[in-house]
Short mmCIF file of C-alpha atoms in Angstrom, two decimals:
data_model
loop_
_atom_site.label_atom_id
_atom_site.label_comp_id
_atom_site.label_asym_id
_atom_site.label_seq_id
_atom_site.Cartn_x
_atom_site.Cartn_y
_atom_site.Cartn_z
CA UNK A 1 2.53 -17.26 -7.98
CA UNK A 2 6.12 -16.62 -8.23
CA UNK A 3 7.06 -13.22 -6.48
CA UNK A 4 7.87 -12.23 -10.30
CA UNK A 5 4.53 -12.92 -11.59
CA UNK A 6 3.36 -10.99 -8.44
CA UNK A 7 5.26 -7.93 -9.78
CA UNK A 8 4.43 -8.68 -13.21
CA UNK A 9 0.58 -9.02 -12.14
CA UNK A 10 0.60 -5.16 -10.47
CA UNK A 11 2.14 -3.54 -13.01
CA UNK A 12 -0.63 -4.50 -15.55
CA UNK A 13 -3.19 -4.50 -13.18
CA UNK A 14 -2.02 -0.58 -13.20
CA UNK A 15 -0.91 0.28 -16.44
CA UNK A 16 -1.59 3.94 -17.13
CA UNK A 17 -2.47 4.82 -13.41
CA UNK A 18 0.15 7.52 -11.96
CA UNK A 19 0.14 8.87 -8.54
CA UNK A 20 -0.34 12.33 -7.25
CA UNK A 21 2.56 14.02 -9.09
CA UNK A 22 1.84 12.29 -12.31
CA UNK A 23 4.44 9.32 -11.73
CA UNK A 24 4.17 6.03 -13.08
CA UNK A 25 2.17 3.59 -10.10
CA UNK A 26 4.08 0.80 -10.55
CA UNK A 27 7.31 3.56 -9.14
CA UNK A 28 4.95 3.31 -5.57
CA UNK A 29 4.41 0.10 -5.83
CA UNK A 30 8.17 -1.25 -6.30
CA UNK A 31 9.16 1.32 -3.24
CA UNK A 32 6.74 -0.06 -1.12
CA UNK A 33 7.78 -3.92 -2.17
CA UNK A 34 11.48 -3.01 -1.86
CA UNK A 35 10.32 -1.13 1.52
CA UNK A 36 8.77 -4.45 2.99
CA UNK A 37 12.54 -6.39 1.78
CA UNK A 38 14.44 -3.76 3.56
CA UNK A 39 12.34 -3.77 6.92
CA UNK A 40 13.01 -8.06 6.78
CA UNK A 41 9.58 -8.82 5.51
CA UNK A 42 9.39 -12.00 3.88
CA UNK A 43 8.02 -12.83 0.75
CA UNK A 44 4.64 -13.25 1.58
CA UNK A 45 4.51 -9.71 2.99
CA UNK A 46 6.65 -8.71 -0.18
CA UNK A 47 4.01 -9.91 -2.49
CA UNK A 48 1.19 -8.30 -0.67
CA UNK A 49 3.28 -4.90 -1.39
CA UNK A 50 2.98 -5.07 -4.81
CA UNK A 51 -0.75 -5.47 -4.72
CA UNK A 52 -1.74 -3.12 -1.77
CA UNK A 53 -3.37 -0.94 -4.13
CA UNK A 54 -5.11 -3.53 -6.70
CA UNK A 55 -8.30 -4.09 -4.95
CA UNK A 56 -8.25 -0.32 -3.27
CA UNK A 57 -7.86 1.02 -7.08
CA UNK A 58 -10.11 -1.51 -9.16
CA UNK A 59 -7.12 -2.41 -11.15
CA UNK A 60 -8.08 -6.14 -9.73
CA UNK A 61 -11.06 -7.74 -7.76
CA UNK A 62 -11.84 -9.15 -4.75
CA UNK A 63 -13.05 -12.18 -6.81
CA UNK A 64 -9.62 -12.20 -8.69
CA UNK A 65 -7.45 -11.88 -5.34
CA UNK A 66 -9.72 -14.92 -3.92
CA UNK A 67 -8.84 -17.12 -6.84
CA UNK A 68 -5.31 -16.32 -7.71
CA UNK A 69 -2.40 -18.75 -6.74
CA UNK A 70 -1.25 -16.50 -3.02
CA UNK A 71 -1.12 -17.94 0.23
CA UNK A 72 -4.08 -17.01 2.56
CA UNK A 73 -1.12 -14.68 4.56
CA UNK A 74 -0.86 -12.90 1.47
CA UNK A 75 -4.33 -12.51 0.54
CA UNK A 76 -5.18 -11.09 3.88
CA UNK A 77 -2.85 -8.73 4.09
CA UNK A 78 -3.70 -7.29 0.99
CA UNK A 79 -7.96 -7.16 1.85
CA UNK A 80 -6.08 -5.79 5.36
CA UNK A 81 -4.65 -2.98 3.91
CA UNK A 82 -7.47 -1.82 1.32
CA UNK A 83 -9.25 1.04 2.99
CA UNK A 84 -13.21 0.62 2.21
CA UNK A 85 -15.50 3.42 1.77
CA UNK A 86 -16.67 5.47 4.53
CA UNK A 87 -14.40 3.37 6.82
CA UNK A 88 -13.59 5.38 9.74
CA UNK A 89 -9.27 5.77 10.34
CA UNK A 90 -9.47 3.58 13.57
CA UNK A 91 -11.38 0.72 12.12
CA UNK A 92 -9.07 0.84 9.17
CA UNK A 93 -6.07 0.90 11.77
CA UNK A 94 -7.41 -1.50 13.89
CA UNK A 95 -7.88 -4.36 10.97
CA UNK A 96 -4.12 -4.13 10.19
CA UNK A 97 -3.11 -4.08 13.64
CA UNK A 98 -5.18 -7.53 14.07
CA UNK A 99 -3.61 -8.99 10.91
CA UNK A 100 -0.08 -10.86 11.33
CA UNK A 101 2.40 -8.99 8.60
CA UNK A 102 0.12 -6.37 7.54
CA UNK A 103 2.16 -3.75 10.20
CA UNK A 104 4.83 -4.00 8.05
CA UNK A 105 3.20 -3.69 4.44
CA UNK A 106 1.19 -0.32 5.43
CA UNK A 107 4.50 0.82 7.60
CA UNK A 108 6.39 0.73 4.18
CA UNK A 109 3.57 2.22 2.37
CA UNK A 110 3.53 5.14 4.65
CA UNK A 111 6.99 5.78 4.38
CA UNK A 112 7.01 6.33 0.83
CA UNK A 113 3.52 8.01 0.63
CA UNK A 114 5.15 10.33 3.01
CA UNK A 115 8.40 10.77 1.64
CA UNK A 116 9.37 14.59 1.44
CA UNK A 117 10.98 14.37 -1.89
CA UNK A 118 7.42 12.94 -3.13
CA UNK A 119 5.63 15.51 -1.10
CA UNK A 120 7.98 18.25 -2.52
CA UNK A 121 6.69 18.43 -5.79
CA UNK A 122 2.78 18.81 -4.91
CA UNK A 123 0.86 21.74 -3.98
CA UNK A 124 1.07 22.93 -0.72
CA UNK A 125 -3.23 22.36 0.66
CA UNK A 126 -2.26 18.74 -0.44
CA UNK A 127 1.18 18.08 0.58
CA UNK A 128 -0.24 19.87 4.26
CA UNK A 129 -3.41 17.39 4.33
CA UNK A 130 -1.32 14.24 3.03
CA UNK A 131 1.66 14.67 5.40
CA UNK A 132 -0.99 15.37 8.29
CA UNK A 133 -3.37 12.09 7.39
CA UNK A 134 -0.11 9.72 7.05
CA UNK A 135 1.03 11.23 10.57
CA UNK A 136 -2.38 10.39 11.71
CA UNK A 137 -2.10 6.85 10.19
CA UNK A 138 0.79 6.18 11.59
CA UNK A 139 0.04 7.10 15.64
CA UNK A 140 -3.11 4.61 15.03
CA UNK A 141 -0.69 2.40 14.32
CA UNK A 142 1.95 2.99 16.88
CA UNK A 143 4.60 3.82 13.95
CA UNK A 144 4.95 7.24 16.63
CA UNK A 145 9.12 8.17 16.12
#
């Protein structure tokens, strides 16, 4: 798949879905892509930003992600970076860690997930547990600074 159809794929895959303020997905998902292209990740990586979420969310299976037209890079950053239920915060860490050019993917995911202009417009119980998990996230992955 072209990086194009990548996009393409993700933004149907989560038509309707909006984040935590009520924004469009697809706004998280471009930052994140456009995240990965700023911090010199390559397209493989770039791809895997725009479908961090898919599996995580349901808005496309395991099954799909095994059959679709990616390189094997991209489809394991992507399984990487979806968190699975009841998975401790280390183990989660320590996957990405162990998978080359996932780093980068959840480093630009964090960024924007923490971004205070996002944060600014939620309540403050979950902009205080959010901005405290993605600081947690981050030391577990050595993105300390």
């Amino acid at each position: 798949m072209t990086l194009a159809q990548v996009e393409a794929t993700a933004r149907t895959a989560h038509t309707g879905q909006t984040d935590k303020a009520g924004r469009p997905y697809a706004e998280h998902l471009r930052a994140v892509a456009e995240g990965v292209r700023a911090r010199g990740g390559d397209e493989e990586q770039i791809a895997a930003a725009w479908l961090h979420d898919a599996v995580e969310d349901d808005a496309l299976s395991v099954e799909w992600l095994r059959g679709a037209a990616l390189s094997s890079r991209t489809k394991d950053i992507v399984l990487a970076v979806t968190k699975r239920a009841g998975e401790p915060p280390e183990a989660y860490a320590a996957r990405i860690l162990a998978t080359p050019g996932a780093l980068l993917v959840k480093e630009s995911d964090l960024a924007h997930n923490a971004d205070p202009a996002r944060l600014s417009v939620l309540d403050e119980t979950t902009r205080k547990r959010l901005t405290e998990k993605y600081a947690r996230m981050r030391a577990l992955l050595g993105l300390v600074g």
